[in-house]
Coordinates of C-alpha atoms and ligand atoms in Angstrom, one line a residue:
M1 CA -0.1 0.1 -0.3
L2 CA 1.1 3.2 -0.6
V3 CA 1.8 5.5 2.4
Q4 CA -0.1 8.7 2.4
S5 CA 1.1 11.7 1.8
S6 CA 1.9 14.2 4.7
V7 CA 2.8 16.9 2.4
P8 CA 0.3 19.3 1.6
P9 CA -0.4 20.0 -2.3
R10 CA 1.7 23.0 -3.1
P11 CA 0.4 25.5 -5.8
V12 CA 3.0 26.5 -8.0
N13 CA 3.1 30.0 -9.1
P14 CA 6.2 30.3 -11.5
S15 CA 5.3 33.7 -12.9
A16 CA 8.2 35.1 -11.2
A17 CA 10.3 32.6 -12.2
F18 CA 9.4 32.8 -16.2
A19 CA 10.1 36.4 -15.6
A20 CA 13.2 35.9 -14.0
A21 CA 13.9 33.7 -16.9
S22 CA 12.7 35.7 -19.8
A23 CA 14.8 38.6 -18.3
L24 CA 18.1 36.6 -17.7
R25 CA 17.6 35.2 -21.4
S26 CA 17.3 38.4 -23.0
A27 CA 20.4 39.6 -21.5
L28 CA 22.5 36.9 -22.4
S29 CA 20.9 37.3 -26.0
S30 CA 23.4 40.1 -26.3
S31 CA 26.4 37.5 -25.5
A32 CA 27.9 36.0 -28.8
A33 CA 29.1 33.0 -27.1
A34 CA 25.8 32.2 -25.2
S35 CA 23.8 32.8 -28.4
A36 CA 26.1 31.0 -30.3
A37 CA 25.7 27.7 -28.6
F38 CA 22.4 27.9 -27.4
D39 CA 20.2 25.3 -28.9
G40 CA 16.6 27.6 -29.0
R41 CA 14.9 25.2 -26.9
P42 CA 13.0 26.8 -23.6
G43 CA 15.2 27.0 -20.6
L44 CA 18.0 28.9 -19.1
P45 CA 21.3 29.3 -21.2
D46 CA 24.1 29.4 -18.9
A47 CA 27.5 31.4 -19.8
R48 CA 28.5 28.8 -22.5
G49 CA 25.0 28.8 -23.8
R50 CA 23.9 25.3 -22.2
A51 CA 20.2 25.3 -21.0
L52 CA 19.0 24.1 -17.5
R53 CA 16.7 20.9 -18.8
D54 CA 17.6 18.1 -16.1
L55 CA 17.7 18.0 -12.2
R56 CA 18.9 15.3 -10.6
I57 CA 17.9 15.3 -6.6
S58 CA 19.5 13.8 -4.3
V59 CA 17.4 12.4 -1.6
T60 CA 19.9 11.1 0.8
D61 CA 23.5 10.9 1.4
R62 CA 23.3 7.1 2.8
C63 CA 23.7 3.9 0.9
N64 CA 23.3 0.4 2.0
F65 CA 26.0 -0.7 -0.4
R66 CA 29.8 0.0 -0.4
C67 CA 31.0 0.2 -4.0
T68 CA 34.6 0.4 -4.0
Y69 CA 34.5 3.1 -6.9
C70 CA 31.9 5.4 -4.9
M71 CA 31.7 5.0 -1.3
P72 CA 34.7 2.7 -0.6
A73 CA 34.4 0.9 3.2
E74 CA 37.5 1.9 4.4
V75 CA 36.3 5.6 4.0
F76 CA 32.5 5.2 4.6
G77 CA 32.5 2.8 7.9
R78 CA 31.0 2.5 11.0
D79 CA 32.3 5.5 12.2
F80 CA 31.4 7.8 9.4
A81 CA 29.5 11.0 10.0
F82 CA 26.7 10.8 7.5
L83 CA 23.9 14.0 7.3
P84 CA 22.1 14.4 10.5
R85 CA 18.4 14.0 9.7
E86 CA 17.8 17.8 10.4
L87 CA 19.9 18.8 7.7
V88 CA 18.5 16.8 4.9
L89 CA 16.1 18.4 2.8
S90 CA 12.2 17.6 3.7
F91 CA 9.8 15.9 1.0
E92 CA 8.2 19.8 1.1
E93 CA 11.5 21.3 0.3
I94 CA 12.6 19.6 -2.4
A95 CA 9.0 19.5 -4.1
R96 CA 9.2 23.5 -3.3
L97 CA 12.6 23.3 -5.0
A98 CA 11.7 21.3 -8.0
S99 CA 8.8 23.0 -8.9
I100 CA 11.1 26.3 -9.0
F101 CA 13.3 24.6 -11.1
V102 CA 10.7 22.9 -13.5
A103 CA 9.1 26.8 -13.6
L104 CA 12.6 27.5 -15.0
G105 CA 12.6 25.2 -17.5
V106 CA 13.5 21.8 -16.4
H107 CA 12.1 18.9 -17.8
K108 CA 13.5 15.8 -16.7
L109 CA 14.0 14.8 -13.0
R110 CA 16.0 12.1 -11.8
I111 CA 15.6 10.8 -8.4
T112 CA 19.2 9.5 -7.0
G113 CA 21.6 9.2 -3.8
G114 CA 22.8 7.9 -2.1
E115 CA 20.6 4.8 -2.1
P116 CA 17.4 6.8 -2.7
L117 CA 15.2 3.5 -2.2
S118 CA 16.4 3.9 1.6
R119 CA 14.9 7.0 1.9
R120 CA 11.8 6.2 3.9
D121 CA 8.2 6.8 2.4
L122 CA 10.2 7.9 -1.1
P123 CA 6.6 7.5 -2.9
V124 CA 5.3 10.4 -1.3
L125 CA 7.6 12.8 -2.9
V126 CA 7.3 10.9 -5.9
R127 CA 3.7 11.6 -5.9
H128 CA 4.4 15.0 -5.7
L129 CA 7.2 15.5 -8.1
S130 CA 4.7 13.6 -10.7
G131 CA 2.3 16.2 -10.6
L132 CA 4.2 19.2 -12.2
R133 CA 3.9 20.1 -14.8
T134 CA 6.1 22.0 -17.7
A135 CA 5.6 25.5 -19.0
E136 CA 4.1 23.4 -21.9
G137 CA 1.9 22.1 -19.6
L138 CA 3.3 18.4 -19.9
P139 CA 4.5 16.0 -17.1
V140 CA 7.9 15.9 -16.3
D141 CA 10.0 13.1 -17.1
L142 CA 10.5 11.3 -13.6
T143 CA 12.7 8.7 -13.1
L144 CA 15.4 6.9 -10.6
T145 CA 18.6 5.8 -10.3
T146 CA 18.8 3.0 -7.6
N147 CA 20.9 -0.2 -6.4
G148 CA 17.7 -2.4 -7.3
S149 CA 18.2 -3.9 -3.7
A150 CA 14.8 -3.0 -2.2
L151 CA 13.0 -2.8 -5.6
R152 CA 11.0 -6.0 -5.1
A153 CA 9.0 -3.8 -1.9
L154 CA 9.1 -0.5 -3.6
A155 CA 8.5 -1.2 -7.3
G156 CA 4.6 -0.8 -6.9
P157 CA 4.2 1.8 -4.3
L158 CA 6.7 4.0 -7.0
A159 CA 4.7 3.3 -10.1
E160 CA 1.6 3.9 -8.3
A161 CA 2.9 7.2 -6.9
G162 CA 3.9 8.5 -11.0
L163 CA 7.2 7.1 -11.2
Q164 CA 7.5 6.3 -15.1
R165 CA 10.8 4.3 -15.6
I166 CA 13.9 3.2 -13.5
T167 CA 17.4 2.8 -13.8
V168 CA 19.2 0.0 -11.7
S169 CA 23.0 -0.2 -11.4
L170 CA 24.3 -3.7 -11.6
D171 CA 27.8 -4.5 -12.2
S172 CA 28.5 -7.9 -12.9
L173 CA 26.3 -11.5 -13.3
D174 CA 29.3 -13.0 -11.4
D175 CA 28.4 -13.2 -7.6
E176 CA 31.8 -13.0 -6.8
V177 CA 32.8 -10.0 -8.9
F178 CA 29.7 -8.2 -7.7
G179 CA 29.9 -8.8 -4.2
R180 CA 33.7 -7.4 -4.1
M181 CA 32.6 -4.3 -6.2
N182 CA 29.4 -3.3 -4.1
G183 CA 31.5 -4.4 -0.8
V184 CA 28.5 -5.8 1.0
D185 CA 28.7 -9.1 -0.7
F186 CA 24.8 -8.5 -2.1
P187 CA 23.7 -11.0 -4.1
V188 CA 23.1 -10.7 -7.9
A189 CA 19.6 -12.8 -7.9
R190 CA 17.9 -9.9 -5.2
V191 CA 18.9 -7.5 -8.0
L192 CA 17.7 -9.2 -10.7
D193 CA 14.3 -10.1 -8.6
G194 CA 14.0 -6.1 -8.2
I195 CA 14.3 -5.7 -11.6
A196 CA 11.7 -8.4 -12.4
A197 CA 9.4 -6.4 -9.9
A198 CA 10.0 -3.1 -11.8
R199 CA 8.9 -4.7 -15.2
S200 CA 6.2 -5.8 -13.7
A201 CA 4.9 -2.6 -12.1
G202 CA 5.3 -1.2 -15.6
L203 CA 8.3 1.1 -14.9
T204 CA 10.1 0.4 -18.4
P205 CA 12.2 1.1 -20.0
I206 CA 14.6 -0.1 -18.0
K207 CA 17.9 0.8 -18.1
V208 CA 21.2 -0.8 -16.4
N209 CA 24.1 1.0 -15.4
T210 CA 27.0 -1.1 -15.6
V211 CA 30.5 1.2 -14.6
I212 CA 33.5 -0.9 -15.6
R213 CA 36.7 -0.7 -13.8
R214 CA 40.2 -2.1 -14.9
G215 CA 41.1 -5.5 -13.3
M216 CA 37.6 -5.9 -11.8
N217 CA 34.7 -6.4 -14.2
E218 CA 36.1 -6.4 -17.7
A219 CA 35.3 -10.1 -18.1
S220 CA 31.6 -9.1 -17.1
I221 CA 30.7 -7.1 -20.0
L222 CA 29.7 -9.6 -22.7
P223 CA 27.5 -11.7 -20.1
L224 CA 25.9 -8.5 -19.1
A225 CA 25.4 -7.2 -22.9
R226 CA 24.2 -10.9 -23.8
W227 CA 21.6 -10.7 -21.0
A228 CA 20.5 -7.5 -21.4
R229 CA 19.7 -8.0 -25.1
A230 CA 17.8 -11.6 -24.3
E231 CA 15.6 -9.1 -21.2
G232 CA 15.1 -6.3 -23.4
L233 CA 17.2 -4.0 -20.9
I234 CA 18.9 -0.8 -22.1
L235 CA 22.6 -1.3 -20.9
R236 CA 24.6 1.6 -20.6
F237 CA 28.4 1.1 -19.8
I238 CA 29.8 3.8 -17.8
E239 CA 33.9 4.8 -18.1
Y240 CA 34.9 4.7 -14.2
M241 CA 35.3 8.5 -13.5
D242 CA 37.3 10.5 -10.7
V243 CA 34.0 11.8 -9.1
G244 CA 34.8 12.4 -5.4
H245 CA 38.0 11.8 -4.1
T246 CA 38.0 9.0 -1.8
N247 CA 38.2 6.2 -4.8
G248 CA 41.8 6.2 -5.5
W249 CA 40.8 6.8 -9.3
R250 CA 43.6 6.3 -11.5
L251 CA 43.6 6.6 -15.6
D252 CA 44.8 3.0 -15.5
D253 CA 41.7 1.8 -14.1
V254 CA 39.5 3.5 -16.7
V255 CA 38.3 0.9 -19.4
P256 CA 37.9 3.1 -22.8
A257 CA 34.3 2.6 -24.5
M258 CA 35.7 2.5 -27.3
E259 CA 37.3 -0.8 -26.1
I260 CA 34.0 -2.0 -24.4
L261 CA 32.2 -1.4 -28.1
E262 CA 34.6 -3.3 -29.8
S263 CA 34.2 -6.2 -27.9
L264 CA 30.7 -6.1 -28.1
D265 CA 31.0 -5.2 -31.7
A266 CA 32.8 -8.5 -32.3
E267 CA 30.3 -10.8 -31.0
M268 CA 27.1 -8.8 -31.6
P269 CA 27.7 -6.0 -34.4
L270 CA 26.8 -2.8 -33.7
E271 CA 25.6 0.1 -35.6
S272 CA 25.1 3.9 -34.2
V273 CA 21.8 5.7 -33.3
E274 CA 21.4 9.3 -33.1
A275 CA 20.9 11.0 -29.8
G276 CA 17.3 11.0 -29.1
Y277 CA 18.0 14.6 -27.9
R278 CA 21.0 17.1 -27.4
G279 CA 22.4 16.4 -24.0
E280 CA 21.8 13.2 -23.9
V281 CA 24.9 11.4 -22.2
A282 CA 25.0 7.7 -23.4
G283 CA 26.6 7.3 -26.8
R284 CA 23.8 4.8 -28.3
Y285 CA 24.2 1.9 -30.5
R286 CA 21.7 -0.8 -31.9
Y287 CA 22.5 -4.4 -32.5
R288 CA 22.3 -4.9 -35.9
D289 CA 19.9 -8.0 -35.7
G290 CA 17.0 -5.4 -34.5
S291 CA 17.5 -7.4 -31.1
G292 CA 17.8 -3.9 -28.8
E293 CA 19.8 -1.2 -27.8
V294 CA 23.4 -0.5 -25.8
G295 CA 25.0 2.7 -24.7
V296 CA 28.2 3.9 -23.4
I297 CA 28.6 6.8 -21.3
A298 CA 32.4 8.0 -21.8
S299 CA 32.6 11.0 -19.6
V300 CA 36.6 10.6 -19.4
T301 CA 37.7 9.7 -22.9
R302 CA 35.0 11.5 -25.1
P303 CA 33.4 14.1 -22.4
F304 CA 30.0 15.8 -23.4
C305 CA 30.4 19.1 -21.1
G306 CA 29.5 21.1 -24.1
D307 CA 26.0 19.8 -24.1
C308 CA 25.5 19.1 -20.5
T309 CA 22.4 20.7 -19.2
R310 CA 21.9 18.9 -15.7
A311 CA 22.0 20.6 -12.2
R312 CA 22.3 18.8 -9.2
L313 CA 20.5 19.5 -6.1
S314 CA 22.1 17.2 -2.8
A315 CA 20.4 15.8 0.1
D316 CA 21.3 18.8 2.2
G317 CA 20.0 21.4 0.0
S318 CA 22.9 23.0 -2.1
L319 CA 23.0 23.0 -6.1
Y320 CA 26.2 22.0 -7.7
T321 CA 26.2 22.9 -11.3
C322 CA 28.9 20.3 -12.4
L323 CA 29.5 16.2 -11.1
F324 CA 33.1 17.2 -10.5
A325 CA 32.4 20.1 -8.5
V326 CA 34.0 21.1 -5.1
A327 CA 31.2 23.3 -4.0
G328 CA 27.7 24.0 -4.0
T329 CA 25.5 27.0 -3.5
D330 CA 23.3 26.4 -0.5
L331 CA 19.4 26.6 -1.1
K332 CA 18.5 25.0 2.3
G333 CA 19.8 28.1 3.9
P334 CA 18.0 31.2 2.3
M335 CA 14.5 28.6 1.9
R336 CA 14.6 27.8 5.6
A337 CA 15.1 31.6 6.2
G338 CA 11.9 32.4 4.7
A339 CA 13.5 33.4 1.2
S340 CA 10.0 33.3 -1.4
D341 CA 9.5 31.5 -4.7
D342 CA 10.8 34.6 -6.3
D343 CA 14.0 34.9 -4.2
L344 CA 15.1 31.1 -4.9
A345 CA 14.3 31.3 -8.5
G346 CA 16.6 34.5 -8.8
L347 CA 19.5 32.6 -6.9
I348 CA 19.1 29.8 -9.4
T349 CA 19.1 31.5 -12.3
G350 CA 22.3 33.8 -11.4
L351 CA 24.0 30.9 -10.4
W352 CA 22.9 28.9 -14.0
A353 CA 23.6 32.0 -15.8
A354 CA 27.4 32.2 -14.5
R355 CA 28.0 28.8 -15.1
T356 CA 31.2 27.8 -17.0
D357 CA 32.1 24.4 -15.8
Q358 CA 33.8 21.9 -18.3
Y359 CA 35.4 19.7 -15.7
S360 CA 35.9 16.6 -18.0
E361 CA 37.2 18.7 -20.8
L362 CA 39.8 20.1 -18.6
R363 CA 40.6 16.7 -16.7
S364 CA 44.0 16.2 -16.1
A365 CA 46.6 14.2 -13.7
A366 CA 46.1 17.4 -11.8
T367 CA 42.6 17.9 -11.7
A368 CA 42.3 14.0 -10.0
D369 CA 43.3 15.4 -6.8
L370 CA 41.0 18.5 -6.3
P371 CA 38.8 18.4 -3.1
K372 CA 35.7 17.6 -5.4
V373 CA 32.5 16.7 -3.7
E374 CA 31.6 12.9 -3.1
M375 CA 29.3 11.7 -5.6
H376 CA 26.7 9.7 -2.8
A377 CA 26.8 13.3 -1.2
L378 CA 25.9 15.2 -4.5
G379 CA 23.8 12.9 -6.4
G380 CA 25.3 10.0 -9.0
Ligands
SAM401 N1 22.4 4.2 -5.3 C1 22.1 4.4 -6.7 C2 22.6 3.3 -7.6 O1 23.3 2.3 -7.4 O2 22.5 3.4 -8.5 C3 22.1 5.6 -7.2 C4 23.3 6.4 -6.8 S1 24.8 6.1 -7.7 C5 25.9 6.8 -7.1 C6 24.5 6.3 -9.3 C7 25.3 5.9 -9.9 O3 26.6 6.2 -10.2 C8 25.4 4.3 -10.3 O4 25.1 3.9 -11.5 C9 27.0 4.3 -10.3 O5 27.1 3.1 -10.5 C10 27.7 5.4 -10.6 N2 28.9 5.8 -10.3 C11 29.1 5.8 -8.8 N3 30.5 6.5 -8.7 C12 31.2 6.1 -10.0 C13 32.2 6.6 -10.6 N4 33.5 6.7 -9.7 N5 32.3 6.3 -12.1 C14 31.3 5.8 -12.5 N6 30.1 5.8 -12.1 C15 30.0 5.9 -10.8

C-alpha cells in the first residue's frame, strides 16, 4: 500500500520564475558566446549557452552498498558521519525547489542518492514530483536511479505514485565479482528480482548502469550484454570516473568506451543510433540484428560538457552545476530563512547564468586530486 502523503499539495506560481528567466535570456542574447551555442529550446542558458533542462535530486547521502569506486568501505565505515536528519531536505522542501526548477525550464527530474530507496516513504515524494507540469503543460519526465536492492518491495508503490521508469545499477552477473564491487557481498539474484518487480510494475523501459573498472569486471561485459539483450533491457556501460576523491581513481583503471564497444561489436555487431535529444549522455548503439540497444557513457574519453544541461541538488539542499564540483551553493539556508519562490528562482537563475563548468574537458592528472564533492553526497 502506498503511504499516504503528509505533504500538502503545493500550488506552483511560476510567473516570477518565468519573468526572471526571460529577463536573463534577453540579457544573455547579447552575449555572442552564449547565443552561438544556445540550442533555441526553452530553458535558461548558462554562460556557455547550455540550457538548464535536467535536475538530479539526491534524497539521501546514505547507501546500503559500499561500492569500491563510489563509497569504499575503508572510508565510509561505521564511524562515518552522514548528514543528521535535520540537515536533510524534507519532501516539502524538495518538492518546492523542484517546482521552481520546472518553472525555470527543467523538464526532467532524476531521483538519486546515496541509495534513494533507503529514504523512508519515497513514494510520497514521487507523488508530488509526478504532479509537476512543464511550462508547456506536460508532465515532467520523472525517473530514478537505484542499486535495486529494495525494488521488490517498492517498485509497485513507486509506479502507483507516478514514477515512469527506472535505472538499476548492476556491475556483474557473477556473484563473486559483484560482491567485491558492491563491498557488502550483495547477491546478484536479489537485484535481478528487483528488476523483475520493476518490469511487472510497468517501470519501463528499464535501463541498467554498469561501471567497468580495469582489473575488476571487464570479463562481465559480454555476459551482461547478452543478458540485457535477451531481457530487453537498455544496458549502459559507464567509464570509471574520478568523482569525489576517496576512490583512489587512476586513469589506468578506466576501460575506454571504445574498447567496450569493440568487444561487443566483435560478437554482436553494432551500429550507432542518433542521440534522442541534445545533451543525452549515453552514446547509443543498436544491435544490427534488431535485437535491442546498448549505450556507453564515455565521460572520461569523450567528455560531453558542451551539451551538459544538468544541475544537481544534494540531500542537504546545495545546488551543484557539475558532477565534479568542489563546492555547491546553499539553497536550504535561504529557504529555511524565509526566502520566497521569487528569491530562490533569482538565486538559481544567477548561479546558472554564471556557469562555466567544463571539468571533464579539462581533466588531467592535476585535476584528479581536487577536493571534489563525493558522488553519494551530491547525487550520481
Ligand atoms: N545508489 C544508486 C545506484 O546505485 O544507482 C544511485 C546513486 S549512484 C552514485 C548513481 C550511479 O553512479 C550508479 O550507476 C553508480 O554505478 C555510478 N557511479 C558511482 N561512482 C562512480 C564512478 N566513480 N564512476 C562512474 N560511475 C559511478
